[in-house]
Amino acid sequence: MLGAMLTDPYARKFSYLRLSITEMCNFSCRYCLPEGYRPKLSESEPELDLYEIENLFHGVAAAGFQKVRITGGEPTLRADLFEIISAASETPGIGIRALSTNGWNLKSIAARLRTAGLTHLNVSVDSLDRERFKSLSGRDSLPLVLAGIEEALSLGFAGVKVNAVLHKETAVQELDRFLELIKTRPLSVRFIELMRTGERGEYRDRHFLSAGELKLQLLQNGWMPLARGETSGPAMEFSHPEFVGRIGLIAPHAEGFCESCNRLRVTSRGRLKLCLFGEKDQSLRDLLRSKEDALGISDRMGELLRAKPVSHFLKEGRVGAARNFSVMGG
Ligand code: SAM
Ligand code: SF4
């Protein structure tokens, strides 16, 4: 039987797990890993293996979780990615299985992802200008990534989204380009405010643009806000009668953003993070030795949730322990 949903002292309900399956990445996005992935030599804890991940899914499903997102680093670098997705698909209760990827090999793997039971796909595309894409990500991969998105759209996923991190210098041009992209395609483009991390604080301050400015522009141009779904989280979504696709805004700096928090994060080494910007994490590995042990996840999470802070305190300049988001998947 599925468990009741976990809650915290602020009556927030948790039904969405974001699991990073690797810290490795093959891109070097300027705001994330500008020098590319470098293994931390002091790190001795191994990544969770497939068996531990299966148990984790079993445990969170029993704790009432309905949605799992596989992220990274770049999750498609892990050889057992399809088995991990199949494991989520075979776990009763996990109805939404999503993946975040930079899209480098999406064209060749999209069909296998679908067969493994993936339902939703988020592809990061920060710019639709080839040169700018290359300069932001360190890879000249825009045509390949776009071909992957077309492939995914042809395969009948329940949702395909494009994530673009907002940069103030190019927001206007990029908005126009993305609107062109979604005119006829059933894609949701989500603009994400640049967030401060331990390593990239100065970059964030130089390039930050509030999503509020984009929201005004959208409202003035006939875009209408949509009601929020139970498992959709804190994005504000907009639709327009002349566009097949949608626009979403993710504005962690906006008032009230944390009120609708519905997610918990687990790092690739099995550490639970209550908040992207939290200082601490707690290993769940001791509960991942068997399906039976994993039933203890509900109690462990419930206990830890008592200390979940009401907000991320980003405005107060807090960034927590996040050196960058490649460790826990953004
Ligand atoms: N490698 C995959 C990708 O890029 O989609 C998955 C991991 S990546 C850390 C997940 C998301 O976090 C991406 O959409 C990325 O743009 C976003 N991200 C990373 N650092 C960020 C930052 N400082 N502010 C806002 N979004 C960030
Ligand atoms: Fe890699 Fe994603 Fe970070 Fe870019 S945002 S460096 S693709 S983990």
XYZ file of C-alpha atoms and ligand atoms in Angstrom:
365
model
C 0.000 0.000 0.000
C 1.238 3.503 -0.749
C 2.044 5.686 2.244
C 0.538 9.049 3.108
C 2.523 12.021 1.851
C 5.320 13.381 4.035
C 4.882 16.920 5.290
C 7.032 19.489 7.098
C 6.148 21.964 9.883
C 4.973 24.473 7.243
C 2.387 22.017 5.852
C 4.326 21.486 2.636
C 3.802 18.040 1.104
C 6.674 16.090 -0.446
C 5.982 13.872 -3.420
C 8.896 14.600 -5.754
C 12.411 13.152 -5.549
C 15.297 14.600 -7.549
C 18.033 12.008 -7.713
C 21.470 12.841 -9.060
C 23.043 9.664 -10.451
C 26.485 11.095 -11.210
C 28.514 14.247 -10.628
C 30.307 13.805 -13.957
C 29.574 16.120 -16.849
C 30.856 16.535 -20.401
C 29.821 20.227 -20.707
C 31.402 23.210 -18.996
C 28.516 25.626 -18.525
C 29.887 28.935 -17.359
C 27.583 29.230 -14.363
C 28.024 25.596 -13.273
C 31.330 23.915 -14.171
C 33.294 26.544 -16.133
C 36.426 24.405 -16.095
C 34.547 21.196 -16.762
C 34.119 18.279 -14.392
C 37.042 17.604 -12.071
C 36.694 14.689 -9.651
C 37.068 15.697 -6.024
C 40.081 13.700 -4.904
C 39.079 13.787 -1.251
C 35.779 12.044 -2.076
C 35.928 8.391 -1.083
C 32.210 7.527 -0.950
C 31.133 5.638 -4.096
C 28.104 6.535 -6.197
C 24.928 4.609 -5.459
C 24.753 1.437 -7.520
C 21.712 0.218 -9.419
C 20.591 -2.058 -6.577
C 20.738 0.781 -4.034
C 18.830 3.037 -6.429
C 16.107 0.373 -6.891
C 15.758 0.208 -3.114
C 15.647 3.993 -2.884
C 12.754 4.100 -5.383
C 10.955 1.420 -3.403
C 11.452 3.378 -0.168
C 10.333 6.746 -1.494
C 7.291 5.233 -3.225
C 6.278 3.758 0.122
C 6.726 7.245 1.588
C 4.158 8.596 -0.912
C 6.470 9.955 -3.615
C 4.909 9.942 -7.092
C 7.534 11.659 -9.186
C 11.233 10.962 -9.653
C 13.627 13.083 -11.693
C 16.970 11.608 -12.700
C 19.587 14.305 -12.960
C 23.290 14.938 -12.435
C 25.948 16.117 -13.461
C 25.055 14.658 -16.823
C 22.975 11.539 -16.107
C 23.330 10.170 -19.643
C 27.028 9.533 -18.940
C 26.081 6.691 -16.634
C 26.145 3.328 -18.400
C 23.188 1.901 -16.459
C 20.883 4.893 -17.088
C 18.245 2.787 -18.898
C 18.192 0.208 -16.108
C 17.751 3.021 -13.570
C 14.769 4.394 -15.505
C 13.303 0.894 -15.864
C 13.665 0.446 -12.106
C 11.649 3.622 -11.510
C 9.030 2.465 -14.045
C 8.701 -0.881 -12.295
C 8.174 0.739 -8.888
C 4.438 0.960 -8.174
C 3.440 4.517 -7.329
C 6.186 6.326 -9.271
C 3.907 7.490 -12.079
C 6.130 10.320 -13.315
C 9.686 9.450 -14.391
C 11.611 12.471 -15.617
C 15.158 13.087 -16.819
C 17.221 16.291 -16.982
C 19.923 16.250 -19.636
C 22.110 18.613 -21.614
C 20.921 16.691 -24.680
C 24.343 15.857 -26.168
C 23.282 12.307 -27.193
C 19.505 12.648 -26.983
C 18.889 11.911 -30.654
C 20.475 8.495 -30.341
C 18.996 7.534 -26.961
C 15.511 9.105 -26.952
C 13.738 5.949 -28.173
C 15.467 3.775 -25.544
C 14.536 6.273 -22.827
C 10.912 6.020 -23.888
C 11.020 2.225 -23.965
C 12.515 2.192 -20.467
C 9.423 4.061 -19.280
C 10.603 7.670 -19.106
C 7.562 9.960 -19.173
C 9.046 13.467 -19.047
C 12.203 15.016 -20.408
C 13.925 18.339 -19.639
C 16.670 19.442 -21.990
C 18.922 22.364 -21.122
C 19.332 24.871 -23.947
C 20.528 28.233 -22.699
C 20.754 29.826 -26.122
C 19.347 29.227 -29.603
C 22.263 31.075 -31.122
C 24.939 28.525 -32.065
C 27.936 30.679 -31.108
C 26.418 31.762 -27.835
C 25.401 28.189 -26.993
C 29.004 27.159 -27.574
C 30.355 29.979 -25.461
C 27.940 29.217 -22.583
C 28.288 25.425 -22.557
C 31.789 24.879 -23.923
C 30.403 22.608 -26.676
C 29.375 23.349 -30.251
C 26.381 21.063 -29.860
C 23.302 23.192 -30.520
C 22.284 21.468 -33.815
C 22.680 18.037 -32.219
C 20.703 19.018 -29.117
C 17.884 20.479 -31.229
C 17.785 17.303 -33.336
C 17.438 15.351 -30.078
C 14.502 17.502 -29.011
C 12.761 16.925 -32.378
C 13.322 13.191 -31.955
C 11.872 13.291 -28.425
C 8.826 15.218 -29.652
C 8.144 12.507 -32.212
C 8.138 9.751 -29.571
C 5.101 10.736 -27.523
C 6.625 11.637 -24.157
C 3.999 13.108 -21.828
C 6.099 16.258 -21.548
C 9.197 17.713 -23.169
C 10.632 20.862 -21.637
C 13.532 23.083 -22.482
C 15.378 24.777 -19.613
C 17.146 28.062 -20.277
C 19.035 29.972 -17.605
C 18.235 33.692 -17.843
C 21.101 36.055 -18.635
C 20.334 39.772 -18.636
C 22.474 40.598 -21.679
C 20.550 38.321 -24.036
C 17.136 37.761 -22.480
C 15.220 39.787 -25.098
C 16.792 38.146 -28.170
C 16.530 34.733 -26.613
C 12.853 35.218 -25.721
C 12.124 35.986 -29.378
C 14.030 32.911 -30.545
C 12.339 30.604 -28.048
C 8.902 31.980 -28.973
C 9.647 31.046 -32.572
C 10.563 27.525 -31.414
C 7.315 26.983 -29.506
C 5.009 28.575 -32.068
C 4.232 25.178 -33.579
C 5.872 22.703 -31.191
C 4.291 21.298 -28.001
C 7.310 22.288 -25.943
C 7.426 24.060 -22.623
C 10.347 26.489 -22.366
C 11.299 27.320 -18.810
C 13.431 30.313 -18.030
C 15.325 29.849 -14.787
C 16.759 32.678 -12.736
C 20.479 32.389 -12.311
C 21.153 31.234 -8.758
C 24.110 31.943 -6.556
C 26.411 29.047 -5.796
C 29.539 28.834 -3.658
C 31.853 28.901 -6.684
C 29.993 31.209 -9.088
C 28.613 34.056 -6.953
C 30.331 36.786 -8.914
C 29.124 35.385 -12.280
C 25.580 35.346 -10.960
C 25.758 38.989 -9.869
C 27.079 40.107 -13.268
C 24.466 38.298 -15.367
C 21.349 38.012 -13.177
C 17.948 39.052 -14.519
C 14.792 38.710 -12.481
C 12.098 36.535 -14.080
C 9.639 39.250 -12.973
C 10.801 41.395 -15.894
C 10.058 38.601 -18.343
C 6.689 37.987 -16.695
C 5.635 41.600 -17.333
C 6.652 41.272 -20.968
C 4.666 38.034 -21.342
C 1.520 39.466 -19.711
C 1.691 42.549 -21.950
C 1.850 40.271 -24.985
C -1.225 38.174 -24.262
C 0.350 35.278 -22.325
C -1.949 33.941 -19.611
C -0.891 32.297 -16.323
C -1.984 28.666 -15.844
C -3.094 26.976 -12.624
C -0.381 24.921 -10.921
C -0.526 21.089 -10.924
C 0.031 18.990 -7.774
C 3.443 17.636 -8.740
C 4.609 20.463 -10.974
C 6.437 22.465 -8.304
C 7.138 26.134 -8.126
C 7.253 27.105 -11.836
C 4.773 29.722 -13.096
C 3.424 28.570 -16.463
C 1.910 30.697 -19.232
C 0.011 29.866 -22.422
C -1.023 31.873 -25.470
C -3.749 31.037 -27.997
C -1.383 31.584 -30.939
C 1.343 29.294 -29.618
C 1.281 25.515 -29.300
C 4.029 25.548 -26.670
C 4.167 27.143 -23.236
C 6.495 29.362 -21.265
C 7.461 28.665 -17.658
C 9.307 30.903 -15.238
C 11.306 29.563 -12.335
C 11.989 32.456 -10.007
C 13.602 31.253 -6.789
C 14.316 34.855 -5.800
C 10.608 35.805 -5.915
C 8.547 36.222 -2.753
C 6.753 33.009 -1.753
C 8.819 30.675 -3.999
C 9.532 28.224 -1.178
C 5.876 27.989 -0.117
C 5.114 25.447 -2.831
C 8.271 23.378 -2.332
C 7.375 19.716 -2.894
C 10.777 18.118 -3.520
C 13.663 16.477 -1.764
C 17.051 15.788 -3.284
C 19.362 12.807 -3.048
C 22.931 13.132 -4.317
C 24.679 10.484 -6.380
C 26.375 9.315 -3.183
C 23.058 8.782 -1.431
C 22.926 11.937 0.687
C 19.557 13.526 1.347
C 19.373 17.307 0.892
C 16.343 19.057 2.303
C 16.991 22.157 0.186
C 19.189 23.002 -2.798
C 20.752 25.698 -0.638
C 20.939 23.688 2.576
C 24.128 23.502 4.589
C 23.789 19.891 5.633
C 22.979 16.532 4.160
C 22.326 13.153 5.642
C 23.347 9.798 4.213
C 20.537 7.349 3.410
C 22.923 4.613 2.335
C 22.373 2.501 5.446
C 18.706 2.219 4.395
C 19.482 1.131 0.842
C 20.833 -2.363 1.550
C 17.477 -4.035 0.908
C 13.872 -3.247 -0.003
C 12.914 -4.006 3.555
C 15.462 -1.557 5.004
C 14.291 1.059 2.492
C 10.880 1.102 4.158
C 12.679 3.065 6.895
C 13.119 6.003 4.494
C 9.688 7.364 5.311
C 10.474 7.672 9.039
C 13.989 9.011 8.411
C 12.762 11.660 5.973
C 9.820 12.539 8.189
C 12.189 13.101 11.103
C 14.611 15.213 9.068
C 11.775 17.232 7.528
C 10.997 18.642 10.956
C 14.119 20.738 10.497
C 13.456 21.850 6.908
C 13.846 25.637 6.855
C 10.887 27.746 5.752
C 12.940 29.337 2.960
C 16.309 29.138 1.223
C 17.306 32.613 2.502
C 18.892 33.419 -0.867
C 18.089 37.103 -0.419
C 20.098 37.107 2.765
C 23.046 35.896 0.667
C 23.008 32.322 1.895
C 24.155 29.717 -0.635
C 24.532 26.722 1.629
C 27.019 24.010 0.805
C 26.366 24.118 -2.964
C 29.707 24.659 -4.719
C 27.775 24.269 -7.957
C 24.625 22.393 -8.958
C 26.354 19.498 -10.708
C 26.626 17.676 -7.378
C 22.898 17.536 -6.674
C 21.263 18.239 -9.987
C 19.978 21.820 -9.686
N 23.389 18.266 -16.888
C 21.966 18.322 -16.906
C 21.464 19.618 -17.484
O 22.269 20.540 -17.683
O 20.263 19.708 -17.722
C 21.333 18.094 -15.541
C 21.998 18.746 -14.360
S 21.976 20.539 -14.353
C 22.809 20.891 -12.849
C 20.243 20.847 -14.014
C 19.780 22.250 -14.310
O 20.379 23.159 -13.379
C 20.125 22.770 -15.706
O 18.935 23.212 -16.336
C 21.037 23.936 -15.437
O 20.890 24.949 -16.394
C 20.585 24.381 -14.060
N 21.587 25.163 -13.331
C 22.860 24.831 -13.025
N 23.481 25.815 -12.331
C 22.557 26.811 -12.197
C 22.568 28.096 -11.581
N 23.647 28.566 -10.947
N 21.431 28.832 -11.613
C 20.311 28.359 -12.244
N 20.246 27.156 -12.835
C 21.350 26.391 -12.824
Fe 26.898 19.978 -16.904
Fe 24.303 20.500 -16.542
Fe 26.225 21.801 -15.101
Fe 25.957 22.321 -17.699
S 24.409 22.701 -16.097
S 27.899 21.935 -16.609
S 25.394 20.371 -18.530
S 25.724 19.641 -15.005
